[in-house]
CSV table of C-alpha atoms in Angstrom, one decimal:
chain,number,residue,atom,x,y,z
M,1,MET,CA,-17.9,11.6,-9.4
M,2,VAL,CA,-14.6,12.9,-10.7
M,3,GLU,CA,-13.3,11.9,-14.3
M,4,LEU,CA,-9.9,12.2,-15.4
M,5,LYS,CA,-9.1,13.0,-19.2
M,6,VAL,CA,-5.7,11.8,-20.1
M,7,GLU,CA,-4.2,13.2,-23.4
M,8,LYS,CA,-1.0,12.0,-25.3
M,9,ALA,CA,2.1,13.5,-23.8
M,10,SER,CA,5.2,14.3,-25.9
M,11,GLU,CA,7.8,14.1,-23.1
M,12,ILE,CA,7.9,14.6,-19.5
M,13,LYS,CA,10.8,16.1,-17.5
M,14,GLY,CA,11.6,17.3,-14.0
M,15,ALA,CA,12.3,16.6,-10.5
M,16,VAL,CA,9.7,15.8,-7.9
M,17,LYS,CA,9.5,14.7,-4.3
M,18,ALA,CA,8.0,11.2,-3.7
M,19,PRO,CA,4.9,11.2,-1.7
M,20,PRO,CA,5.5,10.0,1.9
M,21,SER,CA,5.1,6.4,2.2
M,22,LYS,CA,1.5,5.2,3.1
M,23,SER,CA,2.7,2.0,4.6
M,24,TYR,CA,5.2,3.8,6.9
M,25,THR,CA,2.7,6.6,7.8
M,26,HIS,CA,0.2,4.0,9.0
M,27,ARG,CA,2.8,2.2,11.1
M,28,ALA,CA,4.4,5.4,12.6
M,29,LEU,CA,0.9,6.9,13.6
M,30,LEU,CA,0.1,3.5,15.4
M,31,LEU,CA,3.5,3.2,17.2
M,32,ALA,CA,3.5,6.9,18.3
M,33,CYS,CA,0.1,6.3,19.6
M,34,LEU,CA,1.0,3.4,21.6
M,35,ALA,CA,4.5,4.8,22.6
M,36,ARG,CA,5.4,6.4,26.0
M,37,GLY,CA,6.0,10.1,25.5
M,38,GLN,CA,5.5,12.7,22.7
M,39,SER,CA,6.7,11.7,19.2
M,40,ARG,CA,7.3,14.2,16.3
M,41,LEU,CA,6.4,12.7,12.9
M,42,ARG,CA,7.9,14.5,10.0
M,43,ASP,CA,6.5,14.5,6.4
M,44,PRO,CA,3.7,12.0,6.9
M,45,LEU,CA,1.2,11.3,4.3
M,46,TYR,CA,-2.3,12.9,4.9
M,47,SER,CA,-4.4,10.9,2.5
M,48,ALA,CA,-7.9,9.2,2.9
M,49,ASP,CA,-6.3,5.9,4.2
M,50,THR,CA,-4.0,7.4,6.5
M,51,LEU,CA,-6.4,9.9,7.9
M,52,ALA,CA,-8.7,6.9,8.8
M,53,THR,CA,-5.7,5.6,11.0
M,54,LEU,CA,-5.1,9.0,12.5
M,55,LYS,CA,-8.8,9.5,13.4
M,56,ALA,CA,-9.0,6.1,14.8
M,57,CYS,CA,-5.9,6.7,17.0
M,58,GLN,CA,-7.7,10.0,18.4
M,59,ALA,CA,-10.8,8.0,19.1
M,60,LEU,CA,-8.7,5.7,21.2
M,61,GLY,CA,-7.6,8.5,23.4
M,62,CYS,CA,-4.5,9.6,21.5
M,63,ASP,CA,-3.7,13.4,21.4
M,64,ILE,CA,-2.5,14.3,17.8
M,65,GLU,CA,-1.6,18.0,16.8
M,66,LEU,CA,-1.5,18.4,13.1
M,67,GLU,CA,1.0,20.7,11.4
M,68,ASP,CA,2.1,21.9,8.0
M,69,GLU,CA,5.0,19.4,7.7
M,70,GLY,CA,4.2,16.8,10.4
M,71,CYS,CA,2.2,16.1,13.6
M,72,THR,CA,3.0,15.8,17.2
M,73,VAL,CA,1.6,12.7,18.9
M,74,GLN,CA,1.3,12.4,22.7
M,75,GLY,CA,1.5,8.6,23.2
M,76,THR,CA,-0.7,6.5,25.5
M,77,ALA,CA,1.8,4.0,26.7
M,78,GLY,CA,-0.6,1.4,25.5
M,79,GLU,CA,-3.3,2.7,27.8
M,80,LEU,CA,-6.1,3.3,25.3
M,81,LYS,CA,-9.7,4.4,25.9
M,82,THR,CA,-12.9,2.8,24.8
M,83,PRO,CA,-14.1,4.6,21.5
M,84,GLU,CA,-17.2,6.6,22.0
M,85,ASN,CA,-18.7,5.5,18.7
M,86,VAL,CA,-18.2,2.8,16.0
M,87,LEU,CA,-14.9,3.2,14.2
M,88,ASN,CA,-15.8,4.1,10.6
M,89,LEU,CA,-12.4,3.3,8.7
M,90,GLU,CA,-13.9,4.2,5.5
M,91,ASN,CA,-11.7,2.4,2.6
M,92,SER,CA,-8.7,1.5,4.6
M,93,GLY,CA,-7.9,-2.1,4.8
M,94,THR,CA,-4.6,-1.4,6.4
M,95,THR,CA,-6.4,0.5,9.2
M,96,LEU,CA,-8.9,-2.3,9.7
M,97,ARG,CA,-6.4,-5.1,9.9
M,98,PHE,CA,-4.0,-3.3,12.2
M,99,LEU,CA,-6.7,-1.9,14.5
M,100,THR,CA,-8.3,-5.2,14.9
M,101,THR,CA,-5.6,-6.3,17.1
M,102,MET,CA,-4.9,-2.9,18.6
M,103,THR,CA,-8.4,-2.3,19.9
M,104,SER,CA,-8.1,-5.5,22.1
M,105,LEU,CA,-5.9,-3.2,24.3
M,106,ALA,CA,-8.9,-0.8,24.9
M,107,PRO,CA,-11.3,-1.3,27.8
M,108,GLY,CA,-14.9,-2.7,26.7
M,109,CYS,CA,-15.9,-3.3,23.2
M,110,SER,CA,-14.8,-1.7,19.9
M,111,VAL,CA,-16.7,-2.0,16.7
M,112,LEU,CA,-14.8,-1.5,13.4
M,113,THR,CA,-16.6,-1.0,10.0
M,114,GLY,CA,-16.2,1.1,6.8
M,115,ASP,CA,-17.6,1.7,3.3
M,116,ASN,CA,-19.1,-1.0,1.0
M,117,SER,CA,-15.8,-2.0,-0.4
M,118,LEU,CA,-14.1,-2.4,3.1
M,119,ARG,CA,-16.9,-4.5,4.2
M,120,THR,CA,-15.9,-7.2,1.7
M,121,ARG,CA,-12.3,-7.4,2.9
M,122,PRO,CA,-11.6,-11.0,4.3
M,123,MET,CA,-10.7,-11.1,8.0
M,124,GLN,CA,-11.3,-14.6,9.2
M,125,ASP,CA,-7.8,-15.7,9.2
M,126,LEU,CA,-6.8,-12.8,11.5
M,127,LEU,CA,-9.8,-13.4,13.7
M,128,ASP,CA,-8.9,-17.1,14.0
M,129,SER,CA,-5.3,-16.4,14.8
M,130,LEU,CA,-6.2,-13.7,17.5
M,131,GLN,CA,-8.5,-16.2,19.2
M,132,LYS,CA,-5.6,-18.5,20.1
M,133,LEU,CA,-4.0,-15.4,21.7
M,134,GLY,CA,-7.0,-14.8,23.9
M,135,VAL,CA,-8.5,-12.0,21.7
M,136,ALA,CA,-12.3,-12.1,21.5
M,137,ALA,CA,-12.8,-10.6,18.1
M,138,TYR,CA,-15.5,-11.6,15.6
M,139,SER,CA,-17.4,-10.7,12.5
M,140,THR,CA,-20.9,-9.3,13.3
M,141,ARG,CA,-22.5,-11.3,10.4
M,142,SER,CA,-20.3,-14.6,11.2
M,143,ASN,CA,-19.0,-14.3,7.6
M,144,GLY,CA,-15.4,-13.4,8.2
M,145,LEU,CA,-16.1,-9.9,6.9
M,146,PRO,CA,-16.5,-6.4,8.7
M,147,PRO,CA,-18.1,-5.1,10.7
M,148,VAL,CA,-15.8,-6.6,13.4
M,149,VAL,CA,-16.3,-6.5,17.2
M,150,VAL,CA,-13.3,-6.6,19.4
M,151,LYS,CA,-13.5,-7.1,23.2
M,152,SER,CA,-10.9,-5.9,25.6
M,153,GLY,CA,-8.0,-8.4,26.4
M,154,PHE,CA,-5.0,-9.7,24.7
M,155,SER,CA,-3.7,-12.6,26.7
M,156,GLY,CA,-0.8,-13.6,24.4
M,157,GLY,CA,0.7,-17.1,24.1
M,158,LYS,CA,1.1,-19.1,20.8
M,159,SER,CA,-0.7,-18.8,17.5
M,160,ASP,CA,0.0,-19.4,13.8
M,161,ILE,CA,-1.4,-17.7,10.7
M,162,LYS,CA,-1.3,-18.4,6.9
M,163,GLY,CA,1.3,-16.2,5.0
M,164,SER,CA,-0.5,-16.6,1.7
M,165,VAL,CA,-3.3,-14.1,2.1
M,166,SER,CA,-2.3,-10.8,3.6
M,167,SER,CA,0.9,-9.8,5.4
M,168,GLN,CA,-1.1,-7.2,7.1
M,169,TYR,CA,-2.6,-9.9,9.4
M,170,ILE,CA,1.0,-10.7,10.4
M,171,SER,CA,1.8,-7.1,11.0
M,172,SER,CA,-1.3,-6.4,12.9
M,173,ILE,CA,-0.4,-9.0,15.5
M,174,LEU,CA,3.3,-8.0,15.7
M,175,LEU,CA,2.5,-4.3,16.1
M,176,SER,CA,0.3,-4.7,19.3
M,177,ALA,CA,2.0,-8.1,20.7
M,178,PRO,CA,4.4,-6.1,23.1
M,179,TYR,CA,1.2,-5.1,25.1
M,180,ALA,CA,-0.2,-8.5,25.5
M,181,GLN,CA,-0.4,-9.9,29.0
M,182,ASN,CA,2.1,-12.7,28.2
M,183,PRO,CA,4.8,-13.1,25.6
M,184,VAL,CA,3.6,-13.9,21.9
M,185,ASP,CA,4.9,-16.5,19.6
M,186,LEU,CA,3.5,-16.3,16.1
M,187,GLN,CA,4.4,-18.8,13.3
M,188,VAL,CA,3.7,-18.0,9.7
M,189,VAL,CA,2.5,-21.2,7.9
M,190,GLY,CA,2.6,-21.9,4.3
M,191,ALA,CA,3.9,-19.5,1.6
M,192,PHE,CA,5.0,-16.3,3.1
M,193,LYS,CA,4.0,-13.7,0.5
M,194,SER,CA,4.6,-10.0,0.8
M,195,ARG,CA,7.3,-10.7,3.4
M,196,PRO,CA,8.9,-7.3,2.7
M,197,TYR,CA,5.9,-5.6,4.4
M,198,VAL,CA,6.5,-7.6,7.6
M,199,GLU,CA,10.1,-6.7,7.4
M,200,MET,CA,9.0,-2.9,7.1
M,201,THR,CA,6.9,-3.4,10.3
M,202,LEU,CA,9.9,-4.9,12.3
M,203,ASP,CA,12.0,-2.0,11.1
M,204,ILE,CA,9.8,0.6,12.4
M,205,MET,CA,9.1,-1.3,15.6
M,206,ASP,CA,12.9,-1.4,16.2
M,207,LYS,CA,13.2,2.5,15.6
M,208,PHE,CA,10.4,2.9,18.2
M,209,GLY,CA,12.3,0.7,20.8
M,210,VAL,CA,10.9,-2.7,20.6
M,211,GLN,CA,12.7,-5.8,19.5
M,212,CYS,CA,11.3,-8.8,17.9
M,213,ARG,CA,13.2,-12.2,17.8
M,214,GLN,CA,12.9,-14.1,14.6
M,215,GLU,CA,13.4,-17.9,14.7
M,216,PRO,CA,13.8,-20.6,12.0
M,217,GLY,CA,10.6,-21.6,10.4
M,218,ASN,CA,9.1,-18.2,9.9
M,219,LYS,CA,8.5,-17.7,13.7
M,220,PHE,CA,8.4,-14.5,15.7
M,221,HIS,CA,8.8,-14.0,19.4
M,222,LEU,CA,7.8,-10.8,21.2
M,223,ASP,CA,8.2,-10.2,25.1
M,224,GLN,CA,6.4,-7.5,26.9
M,225,GLN,CA,7.8,-4.0,26.0
M,226,THR,CA,6.8,-0.5,25.7
M,227,TYR,CA,7.4,1.6,22.7
M,228,GLN,CA,9.4,4.8,23.2
M,229,ALA,CA,8.5,8.0,21.6
M,230,ARG,CA,10.9,9.6,19.0
M,231,ASP,CA,11.5,12.0,16.3
M,232,TYR,CA,10.6,10.1,13.1
M,233,THR,CA,10.8,11.1,9.4
M,234,ILE,CA,8.6,9.2,6.9
M,235,GLU,CA,10.4,8.0,3.7
M,236,GLY,CA,9.1,8.4,0.2
M,237,ASP,CA,6.8,5.8,-1.2
M,238,TYR,CA,8.0,3.5,-4.0
M,239,SER,CA,4.4,2.4,-4.9
M,240,SER,CA,3.3,6.0,-5.6
M,241,ALA,CA,6.6,6.8,-7.2
M,242,SER,CA,6.2,4.0,-9.6
M,243,TYR,CA,3.7,6.0,-11.6
M,244,LEU,CA,6.1,9.0,-11.9
M,245,MET,CA,9.1,6.7,-13.0
M,246,SER,CA,7.0,4.7,-15.3
M,247,ALA,CA,5.8,7.6,-17.0
M,248,ALA,CA,9.3,8.7,-17.8
M,249,ALA,CA,10.1,5.2,-19.1
M,250,ILE,CA,7.2,5.1,-21.3
M,251,LEU,CA,7.3,8.5,-22.6
M,252,GLY,CA,11.1,9.0,-23.3
M,253,GLY,CA,11.4,11.6,-20.6
M,254,GLU,CA,13.6,12.0,-17.6
M,255,VAL,CA,12.3,12.4,-14.1
M,256,THR,CA,14.1,12.4,-10.9
M,257,VAL,CA,12.2,11.4,-7.8
M,258,LEU,CA,13.5,12.7,-4.5
M,259,ASN,CA,13.2,11.1,-1.0
M,260,LEU,CA,13.5,7.5,-2.4
M,261,PHE,CA,16.0,5.7,-0.3
M,262,LYS,CA,18.5,3.1,-1.7
M,263,ASP,CA,18.4,1.2,1.6
M,264,SER,CA,14.6,1.2,1.9
M,265,GLN,CA,12.9,-2.1,3.2
M,266,GLN,CA,9.9,-1.4,0.8
M,267,GLY,CA,9.3,-4.3,-1.4
M,268,ASP,CA,8.1,-2.0,-4.1
M,269,LYS,CA,11.6,-0.9,-4.7
M,270,LEU,CA,11.4,-3.8,-7.2
M,271,ILE,CA,10.0,-1.4,-9.7
M,272,LEU,CA,13.5,-0.1,-10.4
M,273,ASP,CA,14.6,-3.7,-11.5
M,274,ILE,CA,11.5,-4.0,-13.6
M,275,LEU,CA,11.9,-0.7,-15.4
M,276,GLU,CA,15.6,-1.4,-16.2
M,277,LYS,CA,14.7,-4.9,-17.5
M,278,MET,CA,12.0,-3.3,-19.8
M,279,GLY,CA,14.5,-1.0,-21.2
M,280,ALA,CA,14.7,2.2,-19.1
M,281,SER,CA,17.8,3.8,-17.7
M,282,ILE,CA,17.9,3.9,-14.0
M,283,LYS,CA,20.3,5.8,-11.6
M,284,ALA,CA,19.8,5.3,-8.1
M,285,ARG,CA,21.5,7.5,-5.5
M,286,GLU,CA,21.3,7.4,-1.7
M,287,ASP,CA,18.0,9.4,-1.5
M,288,GLN,CA,16.8,9.8,-5.0
M,289,VAL,CA,16.2,7.9,-8.4
M,290,THR,CA,16.5,9.3,-12.1
M,291,VAL,CA,14.6,7.3,-14.7
M,292,LYS,CA,15.1,8.0,-18.5
M,293,GLY,CA,13.2,6.4,-21.3
M,294,ASP,CA,13.6,6.4,-25.2
M,295,SER,CA,10.9,8.1,-27.2
M,296,PRO,CA,8.1,5.9,-28.5
M,297,GLU,CA,7.4,5.1,-32.1
M,298,SER,CA,4.3,4.6,-34.2
M,299,LYS,CA,4.1,1.0,-35.5
M,300,THR,CA,2.5,0.0,-38.9
M,301,THR,CA,-0.5,-1.3,-37.0
M,302,GLY,CA,-1.4,2.2,-36.3
M,303,LYS,CA,-1.0,1.7,-32.5
M,304,ILE,CA,1.6,3.6,-30.6
M,305,THR,CA,4.0,1.4,-28.8
M,306,SER,CA,6.5,2.2,-26.1
M,307,PRO,CA,10.3,1.4,-26.6
M,308,LEU,CA,9.9,-0.8,-23.5
M,309,THR,CA,10.1,-4.5,-24.1
M,310,SER,CA,7.9,-7.2,-22.4
M,311,ILE,CA,8.8,-8.9,-19.0
M,312,ASP,CA,8.3,-11.9,-17.0
M,313,VAL,CA,8.1,-11.1,-13.4
M,314,ASN,CA,6.9,-12.4,-10.1
M,315,LEU,CA,5.1,-10.0,-7.8
M,316,GLU,CA,4.7,-12.2,-4.8
M,317,ASN,CA,6.5,-9.9,-2.7
M,318,SER,CA,5.2,-6.6,-4.2
M,319,PRO,CA,1.5,-7.0,-5.0
M,320,ASP,CA,0.9,-3.3,-5.0
M,321,LEU,CA,3.0,-3.1,-8.2
M,322,LEU,CA,0.5,-5.2,-10.3
M,323,PRO,CA,-1.4,-2.2,-11.7
M,324,THR,CA,1.8,-0.4,-12.6
M,325,VAL,CA,3.5,-3.3,-14.2
M,326,ALA,CA,0.1,-4.4,-16.0
M,327,ALA,CA,0.0,-0.9,-17.5
M,328,LEU,CA,3.6,-0.9,-18.5
M,329,ALA,CA,2.9,-4.5,-20.1
M,330,ALA,CA,0.0,-3.1,-22.0
M,331,VAL,CA,2.1,-0.4,-23.9
M,332,ALA,CA,5.3,-2.5,-24.1
M,333,GLN,CA,6.4,-4.5,-27.1
M,334,GLY,CA,5.8,-8.2,-27.0
M,335,THR,CA,4.0,-10.3,-24.5
M,336,SER,CA,4.5,-10.0,-20.6
M,337,HIS,CA,3.8,-12.6,-18.0
M,338,ILE,CA,3.0,-11.4,-14.4
M,339,VAL,CA,2.9,-14.1,-11.9
M,340,GLY,CA,2.5,-14.4,-8.1
M,341,VAL,CA,-0.3,-12.1,-7.9
M,342,GLU,CA,-3.2,-14.1,-6.3
M,343,HIS,CA,-3.2,-12.1,-3.1
M,344,ALA,CA,-3.8,-8.8,-5.2
M,345,ARG,CA,-7.4,-10.1,-5.6
M,346,TYR,CA,-7.9,-9.1,-1.9
M,347,LYS,CA,-7.0,-5.5,-2.1
M,348,GLU,CA,-9.5,-2.4,-2.7
M,349,THR,CA,-10.7,-4.5,-5.6
M,350,ASP,CA,-9.8,-7.8,-7.1
M,351,ARG,CA,-6.9,-6.0,-8.9
M,352,VAL,CA,-6.1,-9.1,-11.0
M,353,HIS,CA,-9.6,-9.1,-12.6
M,354,THR,CA,-10.2,-5.4,-12.7
M,355,MET,CA,-6.9,-4.7,-14.4
M,356,ALA,CA,-7.7,-7.4,-16.9
M,357,LEU,CA,-11.2,-6.0,-17.4
M,358,GLU,CA,-10.1,-2.4,-17.9
M,359,LEU,CA,-7.1,-2.9,-20.1
M,360,SER,CA,-9.4,-5.1,-22.4
M,361,LYS,CA,-11.5,-2.0,-23.0
M,362,LEU,CA,-8.4,-0.4,-24.3
M,363,GLY,CA,-7.7,-3.0,-26.8
M,364,VAL,CA,-5.2,-4.9,-24.9
M,365,ASP,CA,-4.9,-8.6,-25.3
M,366,VAL,CA,-5.2,-9.9,-21.6
M,367,THR,CA,-5.5,-13.5,-20.3
M,368,GLU,CA,-6.4,-13.8,-16.6
M,369,GLU,CA,-5.5,-16.8,-14.5
M,370,ARG,CA,-5.8,-17.2,-10.8
M,371,ASP,CA,-2.4,-16.2,-10.0
M,372,SER,CA,-1.2,-14.5,-13.2
M,373,LEU,CA,-1.9,-12.0,-16.1
M,374,THR,CA,-0.6,-12.4,-19.5
M,375,ILE,CA,-0.5,-9.1,-21.4
M,376,THR,CA,0.3,-8.3,-25.0
M,377,GLY,CA,1.1,-4.7,-25.7
M,378,GLY,CA,-0.8,-2.6,-28.1
M,379,ALA,CA,-3.2,-0.3,-26.3
M,380,HIS,CA,-5.5,2.5,-27.7
M,381,GLY,CA,-7.7,5.2,-26.1
M,382,GLY,CA,-11.1,4.5,-24.5
M,383,VAL,CA,-13.1,4.9,-21.4
M,384,VAL,CA,-12.5,2.9,-18.3
M,385,GLU,CA,-13.6,2.6,-14.7
M,386,SER,CA,-11.7,3.0,-11.6
M,387,HIS,CA,-13.8,0.5,-9.3
M,388,THR,CA,-12.9,3.0,-6.6
M,389,ASP,CA,-9.3,1.8,-6.4
M,390,HIS,CA,-6.5,4.5,-6.4
M,391,ARG,CA,-3.9,2.2,-7.8
M,392,LEU,CA,-6.2,1.6,-11.0
M,393,VAL,CA,-6.7,5.2,-11.6
M,394,MET,CA,-2.9,6.1,-11.6
M,395,SER,CA,-1.8,3.1,-13.6
M,396,LEU,CA,-4.6,3.5,-16.2
M,397,THR,CA,-3.3,7.1,-16.5
M,398,LEU,CA,0.0,5.8,-17.8
M,399,VAL,CA,-1.6,4.1,-20.8
M,400,GLY,CA,-3.5,7.3,-21.7
M,401,LEU,CA,-0.2,9.3,-21.6
M,402,LEU,CA,1.1,7.2,-24.6
M,403,THR,CA,-2.2,6.5,-26.5
M,404,GLY,CA,-4.2,9.8,-25.7
M,405,GLU,CA,-7.9,9.8,-25.4
M,406,VAL,CA,-8.3,7.9,-22.2
M,407,ARG,CA,-11.0,8.9,-19.8
M,408,ILE,CA,-11.1,7.4,-16.2
M,409,ASN,CA,-14.4,7.5,-14.4
M,410,GLY,CA,-14.5,7.4,-10.5
M,411,ALA,CA,-11.1,9.0,-10.5
M,412,GLU,CA,-11.3,10.6,-7.3
M,413,ALA,CA,-9.9,7.5,-5.7
M,414,TYR,CA,-6.3,8.6,-6.2
M,415,GLN,CA,-6.8,10.7,-3.1
M,416,VAL,CA,-6.4,7.5,-1.0
M,417,SER,CA,-2.6,7.4,-1.5
M,418,PHE,CA,-1.5,10.4,-3.7
M,419,PRO,CA,-3.7,13.5,-3.1
M,420,ASN,CA,-2.1,15.7,-5.5
M,421,PHE,CA,-1.4,13.2,-8.2
M,422,PRO,CA,-3.0,15.0,-11.2
M,423,GLN,CA,-1.1,18.3,-10.4
M,424,VAL,CA,2.3,16.6,-9.9
M,425,MET,CA,1.8,14.9,-13.2
M,426,GLU,CA,0.8,18.0,-15.0
M,427,ASP,CA,3.8,19.8,-13.3
M,428,LEU,CA,6.0,17.1,-15.3
M,429,GLY,CA,4.3,17.9,-18.5
M,430,CYS,CA,1.6,15.2,-18.5
M,431,PRO,CA,-1.7,16.6,-19.9
M,432,ILE,CA,-4.0,15.3,-17.4
M,433,LYS,CA,-7.4,17.1,-16.6
M,434,ILE,CA,-10.1,16.8,-13.9
M,435,ILE,CA,-13.5,17.0,-15.6
């Protein structure tokens, strides 16, 4: 087990390229696999989660050649093969959700499973919606959790799905719907949370040559179509870049993050507005963002507080920002209210609870509600746990950079989305050590 030791940083400064988007990498691999012809994917993220998707595509008969700055994918035109073995998706919930629909295009039966954490991820809403579309997919233990068995066949037709639990259920159906035997009509019912992730899905589907018709009432219509191979460059990830930009805001540094696009469909681009409202200076150009913060001061309480001020924010459409914003609130002046986060309970961990738990170990006053966190700044050092969640590791690092003396157990989880995170932070001047 890896432990990170984080010491107080005086200032950070520099320019760094944002890690490639995990969300776009997952989607690009799957669409290149389903496409007709050979695609060239440039600058994909090779991390634990995305490699789970890559290996699953290979198991379904897709030929992928890895290269230093990309990969070449020989598409299947939707003609998948039956996996020879159970698909072990490790800890990647995105892979699990997306492959549940996609494996219905393969002959025979496919079995999807993963590690202990993945086997706690809820799937029943997706399984119920797929059943209406003629997909025989079910939980082996009849509890709505993985392992999941999927039989060959995707009839199509009409279905509906809740929009309040996971946008990945919606994206899962949309990504594979062009290969159903009949047109697919999908209606999202109730609150449509994390909608930007679905817009991201539709954006990349369009780039690979498939059109989805959106209709009033959160309805989506897809006719039979075939994805077309293309040369595609993965954009930088606002979720991962949030830690780099937040460090500059907290510590009074100046960091420029390259490969972040102003016109991105990523919902986590909201981090720019959040940092600006909390007091940081933000300069966003077409393909890069510069963040500058003021220097922190020591208060009469003996605790070091960032010059950032508290914030009231709704993260309904940006759930992956919860750990980052919670960490910012833990070192800001005043009391912050973070709402719209109930669906963050269904990620790698129950992030609402685990962030509250770990921040409390660092002396932070946290009140946890079902859909919110209320956090009063004033953290100190301490020992915290990762709960095998990559976003907890990187967000808790932010607190340690201000307070010093923070140790994070189980820190290897950062490899899920940001494989060289400690090195990138050190290069910017952050004293982070793997011990």
